Coordinates of C-alpha atoms and ligand atoms in Angstrom, one line a residue:
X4 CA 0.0 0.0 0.0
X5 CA 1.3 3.5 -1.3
X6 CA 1.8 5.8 1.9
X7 CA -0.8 8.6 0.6
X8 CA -3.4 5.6 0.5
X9 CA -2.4 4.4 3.7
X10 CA -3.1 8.1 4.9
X11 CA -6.2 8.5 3.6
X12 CA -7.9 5.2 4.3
X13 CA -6.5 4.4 7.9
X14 CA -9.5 4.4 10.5
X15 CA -10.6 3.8 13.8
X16 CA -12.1 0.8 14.3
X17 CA -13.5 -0.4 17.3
X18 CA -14.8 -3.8 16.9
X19 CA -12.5 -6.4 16.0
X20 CA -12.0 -10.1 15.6
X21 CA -10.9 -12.1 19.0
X22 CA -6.8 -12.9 17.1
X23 CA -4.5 -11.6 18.8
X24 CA -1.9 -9.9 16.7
X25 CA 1.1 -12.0 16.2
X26 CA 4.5 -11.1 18.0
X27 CA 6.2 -10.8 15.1
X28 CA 3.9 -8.5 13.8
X29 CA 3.9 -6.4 16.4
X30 CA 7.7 -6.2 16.4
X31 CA 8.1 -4.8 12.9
X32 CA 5.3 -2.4 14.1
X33 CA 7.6 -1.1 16.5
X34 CA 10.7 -1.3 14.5
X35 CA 9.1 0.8 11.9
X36 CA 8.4 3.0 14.7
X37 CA 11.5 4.0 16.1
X38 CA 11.7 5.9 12.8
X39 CA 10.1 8.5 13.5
X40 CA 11.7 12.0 13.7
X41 CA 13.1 12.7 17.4
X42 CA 14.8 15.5 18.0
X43 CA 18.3 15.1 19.7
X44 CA 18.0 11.4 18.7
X45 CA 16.3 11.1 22.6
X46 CA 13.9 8.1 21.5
X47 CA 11.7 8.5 24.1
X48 CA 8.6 6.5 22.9
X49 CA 7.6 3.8 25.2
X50 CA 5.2 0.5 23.7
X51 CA 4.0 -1.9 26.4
X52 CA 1.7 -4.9 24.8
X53 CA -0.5 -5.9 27.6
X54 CA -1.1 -9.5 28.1
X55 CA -4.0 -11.1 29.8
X56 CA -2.9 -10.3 33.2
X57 CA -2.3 -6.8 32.8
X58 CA -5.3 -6.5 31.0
X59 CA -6.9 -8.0 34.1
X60 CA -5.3 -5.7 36.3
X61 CA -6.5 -2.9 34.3
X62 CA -10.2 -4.0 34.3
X63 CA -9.6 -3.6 37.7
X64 CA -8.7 -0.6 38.1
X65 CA -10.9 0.9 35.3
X66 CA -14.7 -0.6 37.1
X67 CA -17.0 -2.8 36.3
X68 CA -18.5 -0.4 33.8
X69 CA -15.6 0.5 32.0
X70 CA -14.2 -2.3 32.4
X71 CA -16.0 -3.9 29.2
X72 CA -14.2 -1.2 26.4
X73 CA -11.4 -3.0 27.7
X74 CA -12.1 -6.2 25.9
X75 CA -13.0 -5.2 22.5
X76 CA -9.7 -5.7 20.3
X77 CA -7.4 -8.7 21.0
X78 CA -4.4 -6.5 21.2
X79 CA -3.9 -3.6 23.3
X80 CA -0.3 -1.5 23.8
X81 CA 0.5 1.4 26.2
X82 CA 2.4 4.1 24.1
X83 CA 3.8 6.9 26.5
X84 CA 6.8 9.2 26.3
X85 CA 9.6 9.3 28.9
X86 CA 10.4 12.7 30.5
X87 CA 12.9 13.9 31.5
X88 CA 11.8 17.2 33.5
X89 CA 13.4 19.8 30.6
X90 CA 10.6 21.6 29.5
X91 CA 11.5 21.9 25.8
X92 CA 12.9 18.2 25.2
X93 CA 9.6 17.3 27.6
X94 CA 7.2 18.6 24.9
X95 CA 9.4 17.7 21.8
X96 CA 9.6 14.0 23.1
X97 CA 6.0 14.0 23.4
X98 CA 5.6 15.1 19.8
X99 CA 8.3 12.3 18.9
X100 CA 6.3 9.2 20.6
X101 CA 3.1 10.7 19.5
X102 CA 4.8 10.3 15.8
X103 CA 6.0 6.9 16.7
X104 CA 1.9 5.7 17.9
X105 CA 0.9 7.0 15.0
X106 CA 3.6 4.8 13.0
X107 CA 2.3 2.0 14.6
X108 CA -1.3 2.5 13.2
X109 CA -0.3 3.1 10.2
X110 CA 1.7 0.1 9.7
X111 CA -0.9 -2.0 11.0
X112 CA -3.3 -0.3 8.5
X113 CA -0.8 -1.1 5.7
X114 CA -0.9 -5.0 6.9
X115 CA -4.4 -5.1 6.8
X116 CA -5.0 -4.6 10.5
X117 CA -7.3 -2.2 11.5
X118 CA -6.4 0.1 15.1
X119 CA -7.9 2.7 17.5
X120 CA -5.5 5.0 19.3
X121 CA -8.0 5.4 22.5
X122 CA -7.5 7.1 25.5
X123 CA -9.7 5.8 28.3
X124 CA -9.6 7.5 32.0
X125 CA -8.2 4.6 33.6
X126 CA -4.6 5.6 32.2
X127 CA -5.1 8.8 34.0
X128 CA -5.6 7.3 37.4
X129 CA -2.5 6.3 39.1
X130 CA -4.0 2.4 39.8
X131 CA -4.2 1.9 35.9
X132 CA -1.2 3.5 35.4
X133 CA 0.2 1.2 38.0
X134 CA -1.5 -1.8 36.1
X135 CA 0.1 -1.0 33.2
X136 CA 4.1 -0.6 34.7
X137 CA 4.0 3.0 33.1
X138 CA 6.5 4.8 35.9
X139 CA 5.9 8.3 37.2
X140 CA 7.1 11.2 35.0
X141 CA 6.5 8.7 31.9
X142 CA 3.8 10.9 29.6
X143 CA 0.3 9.1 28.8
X144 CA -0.1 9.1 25.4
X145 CA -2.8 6.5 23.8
X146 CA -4.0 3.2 24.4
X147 CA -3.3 1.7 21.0
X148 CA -6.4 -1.0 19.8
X149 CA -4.5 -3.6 17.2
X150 CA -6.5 -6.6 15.3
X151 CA -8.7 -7.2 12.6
X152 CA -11.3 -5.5 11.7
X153 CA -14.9 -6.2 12.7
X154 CA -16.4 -3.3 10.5
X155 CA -15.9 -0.9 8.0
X156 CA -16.4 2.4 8.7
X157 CA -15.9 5.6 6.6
X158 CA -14.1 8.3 6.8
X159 CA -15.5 11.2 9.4
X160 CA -15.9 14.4 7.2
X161 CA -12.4 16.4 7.5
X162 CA -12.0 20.4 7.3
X163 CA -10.4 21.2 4.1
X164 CA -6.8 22.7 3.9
X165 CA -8.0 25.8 3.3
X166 CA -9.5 25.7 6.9
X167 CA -6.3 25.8 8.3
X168 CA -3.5 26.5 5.9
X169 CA -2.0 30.2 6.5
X170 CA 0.6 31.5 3.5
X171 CA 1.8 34.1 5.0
X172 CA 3.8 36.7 2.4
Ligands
LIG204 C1 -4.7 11.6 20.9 C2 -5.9 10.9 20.5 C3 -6.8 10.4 21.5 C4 -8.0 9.7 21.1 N1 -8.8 9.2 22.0 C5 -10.0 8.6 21.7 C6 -10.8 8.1 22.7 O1 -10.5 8.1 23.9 N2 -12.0 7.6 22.2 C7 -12.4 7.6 20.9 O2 -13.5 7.1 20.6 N3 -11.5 8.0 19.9 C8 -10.3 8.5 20.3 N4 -9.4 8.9 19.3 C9 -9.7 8.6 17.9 C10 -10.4 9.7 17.2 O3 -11.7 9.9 17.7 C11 -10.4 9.4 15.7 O4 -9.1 9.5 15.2 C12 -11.3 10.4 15.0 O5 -12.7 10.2 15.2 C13 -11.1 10.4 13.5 O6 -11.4 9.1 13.0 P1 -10.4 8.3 12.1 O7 -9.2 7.9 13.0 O8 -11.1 7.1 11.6 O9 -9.9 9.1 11.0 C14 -8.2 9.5 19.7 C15 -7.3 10.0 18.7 C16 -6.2 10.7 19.1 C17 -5.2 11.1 18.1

């Protein structure tokens, strides 16, 4: 798949078939990932693929009620960014490993997987965080849904460039 097509027809899909993604899969997700632009080379984006006892201990921690989201795709990862306390690498390292979750969907997308970059309240309490082994001072960043797709879904409507383009002279 071309990378303009892969753009354009990524979505977020939220039901999905119970297959976990293979390992090997994953891996060259995350390889492709560390490419990603990254200022002073820092590469501070973090992946943790929960398995079923981290997923249980998140359940936990997210309720009864939320607690069902939590099953929908087979394949769930943690992407955060490490920090380091400098304000200005802090916010470019956030922008790096947002880059690098977003490398990871699209790669999926180009293998035919579908993903859902999600971010449920849980990973904003310290017992989910705690679930998950993301360490204090490490950023938050998505909840990454990975698997195949359940649906099809188009594309929301998007503002047009002109929206939000400025040439300035
Ligand atoms: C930082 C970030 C956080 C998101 N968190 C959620 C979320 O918690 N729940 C949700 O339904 N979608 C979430 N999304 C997905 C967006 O809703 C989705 O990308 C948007 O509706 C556009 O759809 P598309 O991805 O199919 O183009 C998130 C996306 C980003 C980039």
């Amino acid at each position: 798949m071309q990378i303009e097509e892969a753009i354009r027809t990524r979505r977020t899909i939220k039901a999905y078939d119970p297959a976990p993604v293979d390992r090997a899969v994953l891996d060259e997700l995350f390889e492709l990932a560390r490419w990603a632009p990254n200022h002073n080379l820092t590469n501070p984006w973090r992946f943790r693929v929960l398995g079923p006892e981290a997923v249980r201990r998140l359940k936990q921690a997210a309720g009864p009620e939320a607690a069902a989201k939590l099953d929908r795709a087979p394949t769930l990862v943690v992407a955060s960014a490490t920090q380091t306390g400098e304000e200005v690498q802090d916010e470019e390292d956030v922008a790096a490993a947002t880059i690098a979750a977003y490398i990871v969907l699209l790669g999926a997308h180009a293998r035919g997987l579908a993903g859902y970059w999600r971010t449920p309240d849980v990973l904003r309490t310290r017992d989910g965080r705690a679930a998950c082994g993301l360490p204090d001072g490490e950023r938050f960043l998505g909840l990454l849904h990975l698997g195949r797709a359940r649906q099809d879904k188009a594309p929301p409507e998007r503002a047009p460039a002109d929206d939000f383009v400025i040439y300035l002279p």
